[in-house]
Amino acid sequence: MNQLVDRNTVITLDYHVTDPDGEVVDEGRDPLVYLHGGYDDIFPKIEEALQGKSVGESVQVKLQPDEAFGEYDPQLVQIEPRKDFPKELQVGMQFEGGPEDGSDEEFVIYRVTDIEGDKVVLDGNHPLAGSALVFTCTVTAIRPASAEEIEHGHVHGADDEDGCDH
C-alpha cells in the first residue's frame, strides 16, 4: 500500500528554505519530522500543500511573513542597562523575558543584537520575522502516528525512553 500524507501520520521531509531571491535561509541539514493534521508542528500552508502527497513527491510553498514567523514588531525591541547582564555578554546570546507576574505564554526569547557602551539592545522578534520565505521539500517517509503521539500532539523520537515530559 502506498501511504499518503494525511491526518495523524508522521511525515519526514528533506527540505530547504530560501528567501524570494533564492538566498538560502535554512539548508535543511537534518530531515524535518512532524505530526500531520493540524497540530501546529509545521506552518499550515505547508501542511495544506503536503496533504495527499506520497513518498518521493515534492512541493514548493511561498510563505508571506504572516504565514511564517510573523511581521516584524518594533515594540519587541528593548534597550536595557548593560549592568543587568552577565559579564561575558555577546551579540547573538538569548534571554527569556516577560512580565514578572505573567504566564508562560507571555514570555519571549530576546536576542542580543547590539552592545553599545552601557546599553544592550534586545530583540524579541524571531530572526526571520518580516521575511517572505520559499519552503521546498520532498516527502521521504510516511508512517502512522502512535496513539501516544496523537494524544500529545507531536512526534516522539526514537531516543525517547518513556515518550516525553507530559
N, CA and C of each residue as an Amber inpcrd file, in Angstrom:
protein
   498
   0.8470000  -1.1920000   0.0000000   0.0000000   0.0000000   0.0000000
   0.8870000   1.2490000   0.0000000   0.5630000   2.1870000  -0.8410000
   1.2990000   3.4440000  -0.9180000   0.6180000   4.4440000   0.0040000
   1.2180000   4.6940000   1.1720000   0.6080000   5.5850000   2.1540000
   0.7150000   7.0380000   1.7100000  -0.3150000   7.8040000   2.0320000
  -0.3660000   9.2210000   1.6790000  -0.2710000  10.0880000   2.9290000
   0.2050000  11.3090000   2.7430000   0.2180000  12.2910000   3.8220000
  -1.2360000  12.5730000   4.1840000  -1.5810000  12.3110000   5.4470000
  -2.9520000  12.5010000   5.9100000  -2.9140000  12.7750000   7.4120000
  -4.0540000  13.1580000   7.9590000  -4.1420000  13.4420000   9.3900000
  -3.6340000  12.2380000  10.1850000  -2.9040000  12.5390000  11.2510000
  -2.3570000  11.5330000  12.1670000  -1.3360000  10.6030000  11.5270000
  -0.5670000  11.1630000  10.5750000   0.5960000  10.4510000  10.0630000
   1.8410000  11.2680000  10.4290000   2.9430000  10.5580000  10.6050000
   4.2180000  11.2070000  10.8860000   4.9590000  11.3180000   9.5600000
   5.3220000  12.5260000   9.2080000   5.9180000  12.8210000   7.9080000
   7.3820000  13.2070000   8.0980000   8.2380000  12.6560000   7.2390000
   9.6480000  13.0390000   7.2140000   9.9160000  13.7450000   5.8900000
  10.5490000  14.9110000   5.9880000  10.8150000  15.7380000   4.8080000
  12.2960000  16.0610000   4.6940000  12.8100000  16.0140000   3.4780000
  14.0670000  16.6790000   3.1530000  13.6360000  18.0490000   2.6610000
  14.2750000  19.0930000   3.1420000  13.7920000  20.4360000   2.8170000
  14.9290000  21.4360000   2.7620000  14.6300000  22.5770000   2.2090000
  15.4700000  23.7670000   2.3450000  14.5780000  24.9920000   2.2040000
  15.0650000  26.0920000   2.7610000  14.2920000  27.3340000   2.7730000
  15.1720000  28.4440000   2.2040000  14.5780000  29.2290000   1.3040000
  15.2790000  30.3810000   0.7450000  14.4070000  31.6180000   0.9210000
  15.0100000  32.7760000   0.6830000  14.1990000  33.9860000   0.5950000
  13.7110000  34.0800000  -0.8520000  12.8530000  35.0260000  -1.1790000
  12.3210000  35.1120000  -2.5530000  13.3890000  35.3160000  -3.6330000
  14.5820000  35.8050000  -3.2480000  15.6620000  35.9980000  -4.2050000
  16.5480000  34.7680000  -4.3680000  16.2010000  33.6910000  -3.6550000
  16.9760000  32.4580000  -3.7820000  18.1230000  32.3080000  -2.8000000
  18.2860000  33.2920000  -1.8960000  19.3390000  33.1860000  -0.8790000
  18.9220000  32.1520000   0.1690000  19.8140000  31.2130000   0.4800000
  19.4980000  30.1410000   1.4270000  19.3490000  30.7040000   2.8340000
  18.2280000  30.3670000   3.4700000  17.9300000  30.7660000   4.8420000
  18.1610000  29.5740000   5.7770000  17.7890000  28.3830000   5.3240000
  17.9620000  27.1390000   6.0850000  18.2140000  26.0300000   5.0790000
  19.4040000  25.4630000   5.1220000  19.7250000  24.4310000   4.1380000
  19.1770000  23.0660000   4.5040000  18.5090000  22.9430000   5.6300000
  17.8490000  21.6970000   5.9850000  18.7940000  20.5150000   6.1000000
  19.8470000  20.6720000   6.8660000  20.8390000  19.5960000   7.0090000
  20.2280000  18.3310000   7.5950000  19.3020000  18.5010000   8.5390000
  18.6290000  17.3490000   9.1530000  17.2100000  17.2710000   8.6330000
  16.6980000  16.0560000   8.4330000  15.3010000  15.9290000   7.9810000
  14.3460000  16.5610000   8.9890000  13.2290000  17.0310000   8.4940000
  12.1670000  17.5850000   9.3280000  11.1240000  16.4950000   9.5150000
  10.7870000  16.1850000  10.7580000   9.7990000  15.1540000  11.0780000
   8.6880000  15.8280000  11.8730000   7.4480000  15.6490000  11.4270000
   6.3410000  16.3050000  12.1320000   5.0810000  15.4480000  12.0850000
   4.1510000  15.7580000  12.9970000   2.8510000  15.0970000  13.0580000
   1.8700000  15.9040000  12.2160000   1.3500000  15.2790000  11.1660000
   0.4740000  15.9550000  10.2100000  -0.9720000  15.9400000  10.7100000
  -1.6590000  17.0600000  10.5280000  -3.0870000  17.0780000  10.8290000
  -3.5330000  18.1910000  11.7490000  -2.8980000  19.3610000  11.6580000
  -3.3800000  20.4980000  12.4360000  -2.8410000  20.5710000  13.8410000
  -1.6540000  20.0050000  14.0880000  -1.0560000  20.0260000  15.4240000
  -0.0750000  21.1860000  15.6000000  -0.0040000  22.0740000  14.6300000
   0.8950000  23.2330000  14.6710000   2.3630000  22.8360000  14.7420000
   2.7090000  21.6850000  14.1780000   4.1050000  21.2460000  14.1190000
   4.8310000  21.8520000  12.9140000   4.0680000  22.3810000  11.9640000
   4.6210000  22.9640000  10.7420000   3.6380000  24.0530000  10.2990000
   4.0950000  25.0050000   9.5040000   3.1920000  26.0770000   9.0840000
   2.0030000  25.5080000   8.3160000   0.7790000  25.9990000   8.6100000
  -0.4370000  25.4590000   7.9870000  -0.3980000  25.4270000   6.4550000
   0.1530000  26.4330000   5.8150000   0.1690000  26.4650000   4.3510000
   1.0280000  25.3180000   3.7860000   2.1040000  24.9690000   4.4880000
   2.9440000  23.8400000   4.0620000   2.1870000  22.5390000   4.2770000
   1.5510000  22.4120000   5.4300000   0.7850000  21.2010000   5.7210000
  -0.3130000  21.0030000   4.6730000  -0.9730000  22.0810000   4.3130000
  -2.0290000  22.0230000   3.2960000  -1.4680000  21.5470000   1.9470000
  -0.3060000  22.0390000   1.5590000   0.3080000  21.6510000   0.2790000
   0.7360000  20.1900000   0.2740000   1.0820000  19.6590000   1.4550000
   1.5520000  18.2680000   1.5400000   0.4150000  17.2530000   1.6280000
  -0.7790000  17.7020000   2.0110000  -1.9200000  16.7970000   2.1660000
  -2.1070000  15.9540000   0.9040000  -2.1610000  14.6390000   1.0710000
  -2.4220000  13.7350000  -0.0480000  -1.1860000  13.3560000  -0.8610000
  -0.0260000  13.8920000  -0.5300000   1.2040000  13.5490000  -1.2550000
   1.7090000  12.1800000  -0.7950000   2.5970000  11.5860000  -1.5930000
   3.1920000  10.3020000  -1.2320000   4.7110000  10.4380000  -1.1960000
   5.3840000   9.3950000  -0.7240000   6.8410000   9.4110000  -0.6470000
   7.4170000   9.6870000  -2.0350000   8.3770000  10.5950000  -2.0760000
   9.0210000  10.9630000  -3.3360000   8.4530000  12.2180000  -3.9640000
   7.2680000  12.6310000  -3.5470000   6.6760000  13.8490000  -4.1110000
   7.2390000  15.0880000  -3.4280000   7.3440000  16.1620000  -4.1970000
   7.8950000  17.4210000  -3.6980000   6.8820000  18.5460000  -3.8330000
   7.0350000  19.5450000  -2.9650000   6.2230000  20.7550000  -3.0610000
   7.1200000  21.9640000  -2.8030000   6.7160000  23.0860000  -3.3590000
   7.3680000  24.3550000  -3.0740000   6.2660000  25.3110000  -2.6410000
   6.4500000  25.8980000  -1.4510000   5.4280000  26.7700000  -0.8870000
   6.0430000  28.1350000  -0.6090000   5.3970000  29.1710000  -1.1380000
   5.8350000  30.5440000  -0.8710000   5.0270000  31.0660000   0.3120000
   5.7410000  31.5040000   1.3440000   5.1040000  31.9780000   2.5690000
   5.3310000  33.4760000   2.7380000   4.2680000  34.2090000   2.9560000
   4.3820000  35.6140000   3.3100000   4.7080000  35.6910000   4.8040000
   5.2250000  36.8030000   5.2940000   5.5990000  36.8760000   6.7070000
   4.5000000  36.4210000   7.6630000   3.2440000  36.8160000   7.4000000
   2.1660000  36.4330000   8.3140000   1.8260000  34.9450000   8.2460000
   2.3480000  34.2210000   7.2580000   2.1380000  32.7790000   7.1370000
   3.3350000  32.0010000   7.6850000   4.3730000  32.7410000   8.0940000
   5.5960000  32.0980000   8.5840000   5.8650000  32.5830000  10.0140000
   6.8570000  33.4460000  10.1810000   7.2760000  33.8660000  11.5230000
   6.6900000  35.2060000  11.9420000   5.7120000  35.7080000  11.1930000
   5.0200000  36.9350000  11.5620000   5.6960000  38.1910000  11.0480000
   4.9830000  39.2700000  11.1830000   5.5160000  40.5760000  10.7980000
   6.5170000  41.0290000  11.8630000   7.4630000  41.8560000  11.4760000
   8.4290000  42.4040000  12.4260000   7.7180000  43.4000000  13.3240000
   7.8780000  43.2550000  14.6440000   7.2180000  44.1250000  15.6070000
   8.2560000  44.9910000  16.3290000   8.3480000  46.2770000  15.9700000
   9.3450000  47.1390000  16.6100000   9.1530000  47.2660000  18.1210000
   7.9490000  46.9710000  18.6220000   7.7040000  47.0500000  20.0680000
   8.4120000  45.9290000  20.8360000   8.9050000  44.9160000  20.1040000
   9.6370000  43.8280000  20.7540000  11.1350000  44.1190000  20.8510000
  11.5500000  45.3310000  20.4800000  12.9450000  45.7440000  20.6190000
  13.0480000  46.5990000  21.8760000  14.0000000  46.2370000  22.7380000
  14.1670000  46.9600000  24.0010000  15.6330000  47.3190000  24.2040000
  15.8660000  48.4160000  24.8920000  17.2180000  48.8120000  25.2810000
  17.2820000  48.7220000  26.7990000  18.2580000  47.9320000  27.2710000
  18.3790000  47.6800000  28.7050000  19.7740000  48.0770000  29.1840000
  19.9240000  48.3490000  30.4880000  21.2450000  48.6900000  31.0320000
  22.1960000  47.4890000  30.9750000  23.4390000  47.7380000  30.5760000
  24.4580000  46.6920000  30.4620000  24.6770000  45.9840000  31.8010000
  24.5520000  46.7090000  32.9080000  24.8130000  46.1670000  34.2420000
  23.8600000  45.0230000  34.6180000  22.7260000  44.8960000  33.9120000
  21.7480000  43.8520000  34.2240000  22.0750000  42.5100000  33.5730000
  23.2160000  42.4130000  32.8760000  23.5520000  41.2100000  32.1180000
  24.8690000  40.6150000  32.5900000  25.0940000  39.3440000  32.2520000
  26.3580000  38.7030000  32.6310000  27.5570000  39.4010000  32.0010000
  28.7070000  39.2760000  32.6540000  29.9320000  39.9220000  32.1950000
  30.3210000  39.4820000  30.7840000  30.1730000  38.2020000  30.4800000
  30.5930000  37.6510000  29.1810000  29.5010000  37.7690000  28.1080000
  28.7570000  38.8340000  28.1160000  27.6760000  39.0710000  27.1580000
  28.2150000  39.2390000  25.7360000  27.5150000  38.6080000  24.7630000
  27.8950000  38.7110000  23.3530000  26.6520000  38.8950000  22.4960000
  26.8240000  39.5630000  21.3470000  25.7410000  39.6620000  20.3710000
  25.3680000  38.2450000  19.9480000  24.0760000  37.9720000  19.8720000
  23.5910000  36.6470000  19.4960000  23.1080000  35.8280000  20.6840000
  23.5470000  36.1850000  21.8950000  23.0770000  35.4600000  23.0790000
  21.5740000  35.6720000  23.2260000  20.9140000  34.7200000  23.8900000
  19.4680000  34.8010000  24.0640000  19.0960000  34.7710000  25.5360000
  18.0280000  35.4910000  25.8540000  17.5000000  35.5470000  27.2060000
  15.9930000  35.4670000  27.1410000  15.4090000  34.8640000  28.1640000
  13.9530000  34.7980000  28.2470000  13.4880000  35.9640000  29.0990000
  12.4110000  36.6040000  28.6750000  11.9030000  37.7370000  29.4280000
  10.4020000  37.8390000  29.3290000   9.8220000  38.5690000  30.2590000
   8.3780000  38.7780000  30.2630000   7.9690000  39.4890000  31.5280000
   6.6870000  39.7570000  31.6650000   6.2100000  40.4420000  32.8660000
   6.4320000  39.5690000  34.1070000   6.7430000  40.2180000  35.2340000
   7.0360000  39.4790000  36.4650000   5.8900000  38.5670000  36.8830000
   4.6600000  39.0000000  36.7010000   3.5150000  38.1820000  37.1060000
   2.8420000  37.5160000  35.8990000   3.5690000  37.4420000  34.7870000
   2.9970000  36.9040000  33.5560000   2.9880000  35.3920000  33.5050000
   2.1790000  34.8600000  32.6050000   2.1240000  33.4160000  32.3890000
   3.2340000  33.0130000  31.4270000   3.4540000  31.7060000  31.2670000
   4.4850000  31.2000000  30.3610000   4.2740000  31.6820000  28.9320000
   3.0100000  31.8530000  28.5190000   2.7220000  32.2890000  27.1480000
   3.1830000  33.7190000  26.8990000   3.3430000  34.4970000  27.9600000
   3.7420000  35.8920000  27.8110000   5.2570000  36.0610000  27.7490000
   6.0030000  34.9900000  27.9910000   7.4530000  35.0910000  27.9460000
   7.9420000  35.0790000  26.5070000   8.9950000  35.8360000  26.2570000
   9.5550000  35.9990000  24.9200000  11.0460000  35.6900000  25.0040000
  11.5780000  35.0820000  23.9480000  13.0190000  34.8900000  23.8500000
  13.5910000  36.1340000  23.1610000  14.4790000  36.8090000  23.8590000
  15.1190000  38.0070000  23.3180000  16.5470000  37.6760000  22.8930000
  16.9380000  38.1700000  21.7190000  18.3240000  38.0420000  21.2400000
  19.0330000  39.3640000  21.4500000  20.2850000  39.2670000  21.8640000
  21.1150000  40.4640000  21.9580000  21.5380000  40.8130000  20.5370000
  21.1530000  41.9930000  20.0680000  21.5000000  42.3930000  18.6980000
  22.5850000  43.4590000  18.6520000  22.8320000  44.1340000  19.8050000
  23.8740000  45.1480000  19.8260000  24.2530000  45.4280000  21.2790000
  25.5260000  45.7170000  21.4820000  26.0300000  46.1460000  22.7910000
  26.8080000  47.4250000  22.5290000  26.3370000  48.5050000  23.1120000
  26.9580000  49.8110000  22.8610000  27.1530000  50.5090000  24.2010000
  28.3910000  50.5490000  24.6630000  28.6830000  51.2210000  25.9360000
  27.9560000  50.5480000  27.0810000  27.1150000  51.3140000  27.7700000
  26.3920000  50.7700000  28.9180000  24.9570000  50.3500000  28.5580000
  24.6990000  50.1650000  27.2730000  23.3530000  49.7670000  26.8120000
  23.4170000  48.4630000  26.0080000  22.3550000  47.6730000  26.1300000
  22.2190000  46.4160000  25.3960000  20.8980000  46.4700000  24.6340000
  20.9460000  46.1590000  23.3310000  19.7350000  46.1180000  22.5150000
  19.2620000  44.6710000  22.4300000  18.0050000  44.4580000  22.8160000
  17.3760000  43.1380000  22.7810000  16.2490000  43.1430000  21.7630000
  16.1370000  42.0590000  21.0050000  15.0730000  41.9390000  20.0030000
  14.3010000  40.6560000  20.2570000  13.0100000  40.7810000  20.5290000
  12.1430000  39.6380000  20.7970000  11.4840000  39.0660000  19.5560000
  11.7780000  39.6270000  18.3940000  11.2420000  39.0850000  17.1500000
  12.0240000  37.8310000  16.7630000  11.3560000  36.8840000  16.1060000
  12.0650000  35.7500000  15.5200000  13.0370000  36.3210000  14.4920000
  14.2260000  35.7230000  14.3360000  15.1840000  36.2620000  13.3520000
  14.6180000  36.3760000  11.9340000  13.6030000  35.5770000  11.5960000
  13.0140000  35.6320000  10.2560000  11.6820000  36.3890000  10.2150000
  11.3290000  37.0630000  11.3110000  10.0980000  37.8680000  11.3160000
  10.1960000  38.9310000  10.2340000   9.1000000  39.1340000   9.5200000
   9.0600000  40.1220000   8.4600000   9.5740000  39.6160000   7.1300000
  10.0280000  38.3650000   7.0880000  10.6090000  37.8050000   5.8600000
   9.6240000  36.9000000   5.1320000   9.5600000  37.0700000   3.8160000
   8.8590000  36.0990000   2.9750000   9.8400000  34.9430000   2.7660000
   9.3230000  33.7220000   2.7010000  10.1760000  32.5390000   2.5790000
   9.6590000  31.6260000   1.4810000  10.5600000  30.8480000   0.9130000
  10.1860000  29.8130000  -0.0440000  10.6540000  28.4870000   0.5530000
   9.6890000  27.6250000   0.8850000   9.9510000  26.3380000   1.5130000
   9.8060000  25.2560000   0.4500000  10.8830000  24.5260000   0.1940000
  10.8720000  23.4570000  -0.8000000  11.1790000  22.1570000  -0.0770000
  10.3560000  21.1260000  -0.3090000  10.5790000  19.8720000   0.4030000
  10.1550000  18.6680000  -0.4320000  10.7040000  17.5120000  -0.0490000
  10.3440000  16.2340000  -0.6370000   9.9700000  15.2900000   0.5010000
   8.8490000  14.5950000   0.3540000   8.4200000  13.6170000   1.3490000
   9.3300000  12.4050000   1.2220000   9.9980000  12.0410000   2.3310000
  10.9010000  10.8820000   2.2960000  10.3710000   9.6890000   3.0770000
   9.4220000   9.9230000   3.9860000   8.8320000   8.8100000   4.7400000
   7.4830000   9.2270000   5.2940000   6.6020000   8.2360000   5.4070000
   5.2740000   8.4340000   5.9970000   5.0060000   7.2050000   6.8480000
   4.5510000   7.4250000   8.0760000   4.1410000   6.3010000   8.9280000
   2.9420000   6.7240000   9.7560000   2.1460000   5.7600000  10.1850000
   1.0410000   6.1090000  11.0780000   1.5930000   6.6260000  12.4070000
   0.9490000   7.6140000  12.9710000   1.3430000   8.1170000  14.2910000
   0.8530000   7.1480000  15.3560000   1.6030000   7.0550000  16.4420000
   1.1640000   6.2230000  17.5590000   0.0320000   6.9370000  18.3000000
  -0.7090000   6.1930000  19.0810000  -1.7900000   6.7870000  19.8780000
  -1.2250000   7.8300000  20.8340000  -0.0500000   7.5580000  21.3880000
   0.5730000   8.5000000  22.3170000   0.9830000   9.7900000  21.6010000
   1.5220000   9.6730000  20.3950000   1.8940000  10.8670000  19.6270000
   0.6580000  11.7030000  19.3290000  -0.4250000  11.0660000  18.9470000
  -1.6690000  11.7880000  18.6580000  -2.1840000  12.4650000  19.9240000
  -2.1540000  11.7420000  21.0440000  -2.6200000  12.3060000  22.3070000
  -1.7820000  13.5160000  22.7180000  -0.4670000  13.4340000  22.5290000
   0.4280000  14.5180000  22.9290000   0.5400000  15.6170000  21.8740000
   0.1370000  15.3210000  20.6340000   0.1390000  16.3250000  19.5770000
   1.4870000  16.5980000  18.9460000   2.4320000  15.6430000  19.1080000
   3.7490000  15.7970000  18.4800000   4.4240000  14.4360000  18.3420000
   5.4580000  14.4120000  17.5060000   6.2030000  13.1860000  17.2450000
   7.1120000  12.8770000  18.4260000   7.2130000  11.5890000  18.7410000
   8.1750000  11.1240000  19.7380000   9.3410000  10.5000000  19.0050000
  10.5430000  10.9130000  19.3620000  11.7450000  10.3960000  18.7050000
  12.1120000   9.0200000  19.1910000  12.9800000   8.3590000  18.4400000
  13.4390000   7.0250000  18.7800000  14.2150000   7.0200000  20.0920000
  14.7890000   8.1750000  20.4610000  15.5730000   8.2240000  21.6990000
  14.7430000   8.5840000  22.9270000  13.4180000   8.7480000  22.7650000
  12.5510000   8.9910000  23.9150000  12.3030000   7.6670000  24.6090000
  12.8230000   7.5150000  25.8340000  12.6540000   6.2580000  26.5580000
  11.2300000   6.0620000  27.0210000  10.6090000   7.1080000  27.5260000
   9.2500000   6.9700000  28.0350000   8.3000000   7.9440000  27.3450000
   8.5690000   8.2560000  26.1040000   7.6950000   9.1600000  25.3730000
   8.1680000  10.5820000  25.4350000   7.6810000  11.3390000  26.4130000
   8.0910000  12.7390000  26.5590000   7.8230000  13.1940000  27.9710000
   7.8820000  14.4670000  28.1940000   7.7600000  15.0120000  29.5510000
   6.3140000  15.2550000  30.0040000   5.3280000  14.7930000  29.2500000
   3.9240000  15.0770000  29.6200000   3.5170000  14.2980000  30.8350000
